[in-house]
Coordinates of C-alpha atoms and ligand atoms in Angstrom, one line a residue:
M7 CA 0.2 0.1 0.0
L8 CA 1.6 3.3 -0.7
I9 CA 0.8 6.4 1.0
K10 CA -0.9 9.1 -1.7
P11 CA -1.1 13.0 -0.9
S12 CA -3.8 14.0 1.1
V13 CA -6.9 15.0 -0.5
D14 CA -8.3 18.9 -0.3
I15 CA -11.6 19.0 1.3
P16 CA -12.9 22.2 2.6
S17 CA -13.8 22.0 6.0
S18 CA -17.5 23.3 5.2
E19 CA -17.8 19.9 3.8
I20 CA -17.7 18.2 7.3
T21 CA -20.8 17.3 9.1
N22 CA -21.7 17.2 12.2
H23 CA -23.7 14.5 13.3
S24 CA -27.1 16.0 14.1
A25 CA -27.0 17.5 10.5
W26 CA -26.7 14.3 8.9
L27 CA -29.8 12.8 11.4
N28 CA -31.7 15.6 9.9
R29 CA -30.7 14.3 6.9
R30 CA -31.0 10.9 6.9
Q31 CA -35.3 11.5 7.7
F32 CA -35.5 12.5 3.9
L33 CA -33.4 9.5 2.7
G34 CA -35.0 6.7 0.5
A35 CA -38.5 5.3 1.1
S36 CA -39.0 1.7 0.8
A37 CA -38.1 -0.3 3.9
V38 CA -38.5 1.0 6.9
M39 CA -36.4 -0.2 10.1
M40 CA -37.4 0.9 13.4
L41 CA -35.1 1.9 15.6
A42 CA -35.0 -0.5 18.8
N43 CA -32.6 1.2 20.3
S44 CA -31.0 4.8 19.4
S45 CA -30.0 6.1 22.7
A46 CA -26.1 5.3 21.6
S47 CA -26.5 7.3 19.0
G48 CA -28.7 10.4 20.3
L49 CA -32.2 9.6 18.1
D50 CA -35.4 9.2 19.8
A51 CA -36.6 5.7 19.8
G52 CA -38.6 4.5 16.9
Q53 CA -37.4 7.1 15.0
P54 CA -37.8 5.4 11.1
L55 CA -34.1 4.7 9.9
K56 CA -34.5 4.2 5.9
F57 CA -32.5 1.7 4.0
R58 CA -33.3 0.7 0.5
G59 CA -34.2 -2.5 -0.3
A60 CA -34.4 -4.1 3.4
A61 CA -36.2 -4.7 6.1
G62 CA -35.9 -5.9 9.4
S63 CA -35.0 -3.8 12.9
A64 CA -31.8 -1.7 13.7
V65 CA -30.3 -1.1 16.5
A66 CA -28.4 1.6 16.4
G67 CA -25.4 1.8 18.0
A68 CA -22.5 4.4 18.5
Y69 CA -19.3 2.9 18.9
T70 CA -17.4 6.7 19.1
D71 CA -19.2 9.8 19.4
E72 CA -16.5 11.5 17.4
I73 CA -17.6 14.0 14.4
L74 CA -18.9 11.4 11.2
T75 CA -16.2 11.5 8.1
P76 CA -19.2 13.0 5.4
F77 CA -20.8 10.1 3.1
A78 CA -18.9 12.3 0.1
D79 CA -15.3 11.2 1.7
V80 CA -16.5 8.0 2.7
K81 CA -17.7 7.1 -0.6
R82 CA -14.7 8.8 -2.6
Y83 CA -11.6 8.3 -1.0
N84 CA -11.2 4.4 -1.4
N85 CA -9.0 1.4 -1.0
F86 CA -10.3 -1.1 -3.4
Y87 CA -7.4 -2.5 -5.7
E88 CA -9.0 -4.4 -7.7
F89 CA -10.4 -1.2 -9.2
G90 CA -7.0 0.7 -9.2
T91 CA -4.8 2.1 -6.4
G92 CA -5.8 5.4 -6.7
K93 CA -7.7 7.2 -4.2
G94 CA -10.2 7.8 -6.6
D95 CA -10.5 4.7 -8.7
P96 CA -13.3 2.8 -6.5
A97 CA -15.4 5.5 -7.3
R98 CA -14.6 5.8 -11.0
Y99 CA -14.4 2.2 -12.1
A100 CA -16.4 -0.4 -9.0
G101 CA -19.6 0.3 -10.8
E102 CA -18.5 -2.3 -13.8
M103 CA -19.2 -4.5 -10.9
S104 CA -22.5 -6.5 -11.4
I105 CA -24.3 -7.3 -7.6
D106 CA -27.1 -8.7 -9.1
P107 CA -27.5 -12.2 -8.9
W108 CA -24.4 -12.4 -6.3
S109 CA -24.0 -15.5 -4.4
L110 CA -21.9 -15.7 -0.9
R111 CA -20.8 -19.8 -0.7
V112 CA -20.3 -20.7 3.9
E113 CA -18.0 -23.7 3.3
G114 CA -15.8 -26.0 5.3
E115 CA -16.3 -26.5 8.8
V116 CA -19.6 -26.3 9.1
A117 CA -22.6 -28.3 9.6
K118 CA -24.6 -26.8 6.9
P119 CA -22.5 -25.2 4.6
G120 CA -24.6 -23.4 2.0
V121 CA -25.0 -19.8 -0.3
L122 CA -26.8 -16.9 0.4
H123 CA -27.9 -14.7 -2.3
L124 CA -28.7 -10.9 -2.8
E125 CA -31.3 -10.7 -1.2
D126 CA -30.7 -12.8 2.1
I127 CA -27.9 -11.1 2.6
Q128 CA -29.2 -7.5 2.3
A129 CA -32.4 -8.5 4.2
G130 CA -31.9 -12.0 5.7
F131 CA -30.4 -10.5 8.8
D132 CA -31.6 -8.1 11.6
L133 CA -29.9 -5.2 10.8
E134 CA -27.8 -2.2 12.7
E135 CA -26.6 0.4 12.6
R136 CA -22.9 0.6 14.0
I137 CA -20.7 4.0 14.1
Y138 CA -17.3 2.6 13.9
R139 CA -13.6 4.3 13.5
L140 CA -11.9 3.5 10.1
R141 CA -7.9 3.1 10.5
C142 CA -6.1 2.3 7.2
V143 CA -2.4 0.9 7.4
E144 CA -1.5 4.1 5.3
A145 CA -2.3 6.1 8.1
W146 CA -5.6 7.9 7.3
S147 CA -8.8 7.3 9.1
M148 CA -12.3 8.3 9.0
V149 CA -15.8 8.1 11.4
V150 CA -18.8 5.8 9.5
P151 CA -21.8 5.2 10.1
W152 CA -22.3 1.6 8.8
I153 CA -25.3 -1.1 8.2
G154 CA -24.7 -4.7 8.5
Y155 CA -25.2 -7.8 11.1
P156 CA -22.4 -9.1 13.4
L157 CA -20.6 -11.8 11.6
A158 CA -21.3 -14.1 14.4
N159 CA -24.7 -14.2 13.5
L160 CA -24.7 -15.2 9.9
L161 CA -22.0 -17.6 10.7
Q162 CA -24.2 -19.3 13.9
R163 CA -27.0 -20.2 11.2
F164 CA -24.4 -21.9 9.3
Q165 CA -23.1 -23.9 12.1
P166 CA -19.9 -23.9 12.8
N167 CA -18.3 -27.0 14.2
S168 CA -15.5 -27.6 16.4
R169 CA -12.6 -28.2 14.1
A170 CA -13.5 -24.0 13.0
R171 CA -10.4 -22.4 14.4
Y172 CA -10.1 -19.7 11.7
V173 CA -12.2 -17.8 8.9
Q174 CA -11.1 -17.4 5.5
F175 CA -13.1 -14.5 3.5
Q176 CA -12.4 -14.0 -0.7
T177 CA -13.4 -11.4 -2.6
L178 CA -15.4 -11.7 -5.7
H179 CA -12.3 -12.8 -8.6
D180 CA -14.0 -11.8 -12.4
H181 CA -11.1 -9.9 -14.4
R182 CA -13.8 -8.9 -16.9
Q183 CA -15.2 -6.9 -14.3
M184 CA -12.4 -6.2 -12.1
R185 CA -9.9 -3.9 -14.3
G186 CA -7.7 -3.8 -11.5
Q187 CA -7.4 -8.1 -11.8
R188 CA -6.5 -7.7 -15.6
S189 CA -4.0 -5.2 -15.1
F190 CA 0.1 -6.0 -15.7
T191 CA 1.1 -4.3 -13.3
S192 CA -0.7 -5.9 -9.9
S193 CA 1.4 -7.7 -7.6
I194 CA -1.6 -9.0 -6.1
D195 CA -2.3 -13.2 -6.5
W196 CA -6.4 -12.5 -7.2
P197 CA -8.4 -13.2 -5.6
Y198 CA -7.9 -11.2 -2.1
V199 CA -8.3 -12.8 0.8
E200 CA -8.1 -12.2 4.6
G201 CA -8.7 -14.2 7.5
L202 CA -9.8 -14.2 11.4
R203 CA -9.3 -16.1 14.0
I204 CA -12.4 -17.8 14.9
D205 CA -12.5 -16.3 18.2
E206 CA -12.1 -12.9 16.5
A207 CA -15.3 -13.5 13.8
M208 CA -17.6 -14.4 16.8
H209 CA -16.7 -10.7 18.6
P210 CA -19.8 -9.1 18.4
L211 CA -17.9 -5.7 18.0
T212 CA -17.3 -8.0 13.8
L213 CA -19.2 -6.6 11.2
L214 CA -20.9 -7.1 7.9
A215 CA -21.8 -4.3 6.5
V216 CA -24.4 -4.3 3.6
G217 CA -25.4 -0.5 3.8
V218 CA -23.5 3.1 5.4
Y219 CA -24.9 6.6 5.9
G220 CA -28.5 4.8 5.5
E221 CA -28.1 3.6 2.4
V222 CA -27.1 0.6 0.2
L223 CA -23.3 -0.1 0.4
P224 CA -21.8 1.8 -2.9
H225 CA -20.5 -0.4 -4.8
Q226 CA -16.9 0.9 -4.2
N227 CA -17.2 0.4 -0.5
G228 CA -17.6 -3.6 -1.2
A229 CA -21.0 -4.4 -2.0
P230 CA -23.3 -6.2 -1.6
I231 CA -21.2 -7.1 2.3
R232 CA -17.7 -6.1 3.1
L233 CA -16.1 -7.4 6.8
V234 CA -15.8 -4.1 8.8
V235 CA -13.6 -5.4 12.2
P236 CA -12.9 -1.4 14.0
W237 CA -10.0 -2.5 15.5
K238 CA -7.7 -3.9 13.1
Y239 CA -5.9 -1.9 10.0
G240 CA -8.8 -1.4 7.7
F241 CA -6.8 -3.8 5.1
K242 CA -8.6 -6.8 6.7
S243 CA -12.5 -5.3 6.3
I244 CA -12.4 -7.1 2.9
K245 CA -14.8 -6.0 0.3
S246 CA -17.3 -7.5 -2.1
I247 CA -16.8 -11.6 -0.4
V248 CA -18.4 -14.1 -2.2
S249 CA -16.6 -16.9 -0.2
I250 CA -16.5 -17.3 3.9
R251 CA -14.6 -20.5 4.5
L252 CA -14.4 -21.8 7.7
T253 CA -11.0 -23.8 8.6
G254 CA -8.3 -25.7 11.5
K255 CA -5.4 -23.6 9.8
R256 CA -4.8 -20.1 9.8
P257 CA -5.2 -18.9 6.6
K258 CA -3.1 -16.9 4.3
T259 CA -4.3 -13.3 3.5
T260 CA -3.1 -11.0 1.1
W261 CA -1.6 -8.4 2.1
E262 CA 0.6 -10.7 4.5
S263 CA 1.7 -13.1 1.0
L264 CA 3.0 -9.6 -0.2
A265 CA 5.3 -8.2 2.6
P266 CA 4.9 -9.8 5.6
Q267 CA 7.4 -7.9 7.2
E268 CA 5.4 -4.9 6.6
Y269 CA 1.5 -6.4 7.5
G270 CA 0.9 -8.9 9.8
F271 CA -1.5 -11.5 10.1
Y272 CA -3.1 -9.9 12.8
A273 CA -3.0 -6.5 11.7
N274 CA -4.8 -4.6 15.2
V275 CA -4.8 -1.1 14.9
N276 CA -0.7 -0.5 17.5
P277 CA 0.5 3.1 17.4
G278 CA 3.8 1.5 19.5
V279 CA 4.3 -0.9 16.4
D280 CA 5.0 1.4 13.4
H281 CA 5.1 0.3 10.0
P282 CA 8.6 -0.4 8.5
R283 CA 8.0 2.5 6.6
W284 CA 6.2 4.6 8.5
S285 CA 5.3 5.9 12.2
Q286 CA 1.6 4.5 13.2
K287 CA 1.5 7.0 16.2
T288 CA -1.1 9.2 14.3
E289 CA -3.5 9.0 11.7
R290 CA -5.1 11.8 9.3
R291 CA -8.4 11.7 10.0
L292 CA -10.6 13.0 6.7
P293 CA -11.6 15.6 5.5
S294 CA -8.4 16.5 5.7
S295 CA -6.0 18.6 3.4
F296 CA -2.6 19.7 3.3
F297 CA -3.3 23.0 5.3
E298 CA -5.2 21.1 7.6
P299 CA -3.7 17.6 8.1
N300 CA -6.4 17.3 10.8
R301 CA -3.8 14.6 13.0
I302 CA -4.7 13.4 15.7
P303 CA -2.9 10.5 18.0
T304 CA -3.2 6.3 17.2
Q305 CA -5.5 4.4 20.1
L306 CA -4.0 1.0 20.9
F307 CA -7.0 -1.5 19.0
N308 CA -8.5 1.5 17.8
G309 CA -9.6 2.5 21.2
Y310 CA -12.0 -0.6 21.3
G311 CA -9.1 -2.2 23.7
E312 CA -12.0 -2.2 26.3
Q313 CA -14.4 -5.0 24.3
V314 CA -11.0 -6.6 22.8
A315 CA -7.9 -6.3 24.4
H316 CA -8.4 -10.1 26.3
L317 CA -8.6 -11.1 23.1
Y318 CA -4.6 -10.9 22.6
Q319 CA -3.6 -11.4 26.4
G320 CA -0.2 -13.2 26.6
M321 CA 0.4 -12.4 23.1
D322 CA 3.7 -10.0 22.5
L323 CA 1.9 -7.5 20.0
R324 CA 5.0 -6.7 18.4
R325 CA 5.6 -9.8 16.9
Y326 CA 1.6 -11.0 16.3
Y327 CA 1.6 -7.2 14.6
Ligands
LIG429 N1 -10.8 -5.1 -0.2 C1 -10.8 -6.0 -1.2 N2 -11.1 -6.7 -2.0 N3 -9.6 -5.1 -1.7 C2 -8.5 -3.8 -1.5 O1 -8.1 -3.4 -2.6 N4 -8.9 -2.2 1.0 C3 -8.4 -2.2 2.3 C4 -10.2 -3.0 2.7 N5 -10.5 -4.1 2.1 C5 -9.4 -3.7 0.0 C6 -10.5 -4.2 0.6 C7 -8.3 -1.7 2.6 S1 -6.5 -1.1 2.1 C8 -8.9 -0.7 3.3 S2 -8.4 0.7 4.1 C9 -10.6 -0.1 3.3 O2 -11.2 -1.9 2.6 C10 -11.1 0.5 3.0 O3 -12.2 0.5 2.9 P1 -13.2 1.7 2.4 O4 -12.7 2.0 0.8 O5 -14.9 1.6 2.0 O6 -13.0 3.3 3.3

């Protein structure tokens, strides 16, 4: 991953939380989910959250009270190497990928392997809103209101067995739809793959997102379904997933395979362990510009240590980076 120059986004575009909540009331008008418990994000209980194409109940959860990154930035400043290495490439080209039909296969060490189709993926589970920090290993970050459900809820449906120690995820592999996969200069061995330990996968913070900002996930953000692991560097949050395989062996992952000395399997956000080529002590919170870099200190486990530190008790985080 390369560090690119910062984007120039005027501070006037920064959306504060209450402005966004007002805007939300005017969003799309099909399926309406009632917020069963909205105290965390300051909404009135029972206020409708509109989410096109899905039905179910939603529980709002703010896992940070920081200012949200404007939706415009969330969908125009992306990493999705299947569509190019530039931050603007995914927004420009991810529309070339079709998500309907879509199949997500769940297999391996499970009692009931099976396939979910687009409708099950987007509406087959109770949806929640989760406001999480997202910290990229390149040292920029955002605050994003995702819509989705815990990965654990999906996995339980397929009944993992006692041999399931890890979970491997795979992105769509189709060079006709993904121009980055037909690039001769790409060093990635496609498809993009990621993995988690089973206890990380089952952790209640680990989310599968199908929407953002009250809308169906834009293609560039990983439509129709992507992982969000908020205490890990963003590259663990794999996009446009077509396969979830439970295994007994730790899976190989894309970035670890490319540069193991730079990108570890665990990839927990850690200001105390620098990337070999740059510091991880601080991050550029988007929107950010040359004159207003908006640099803030990075937090261990991206600020989610209270919830997840126990998963790594006794582990040397310098060795298992
Ligand atoms: N998933 C796939 N399939 N391909 C990618 O290139 N990039 C990762 C992650 N998921 C990536 C991916 C990286 S490096 C980051 S920081 C996040 O997606 C960015 O998510 P966003 O573009 O929605 O902010």
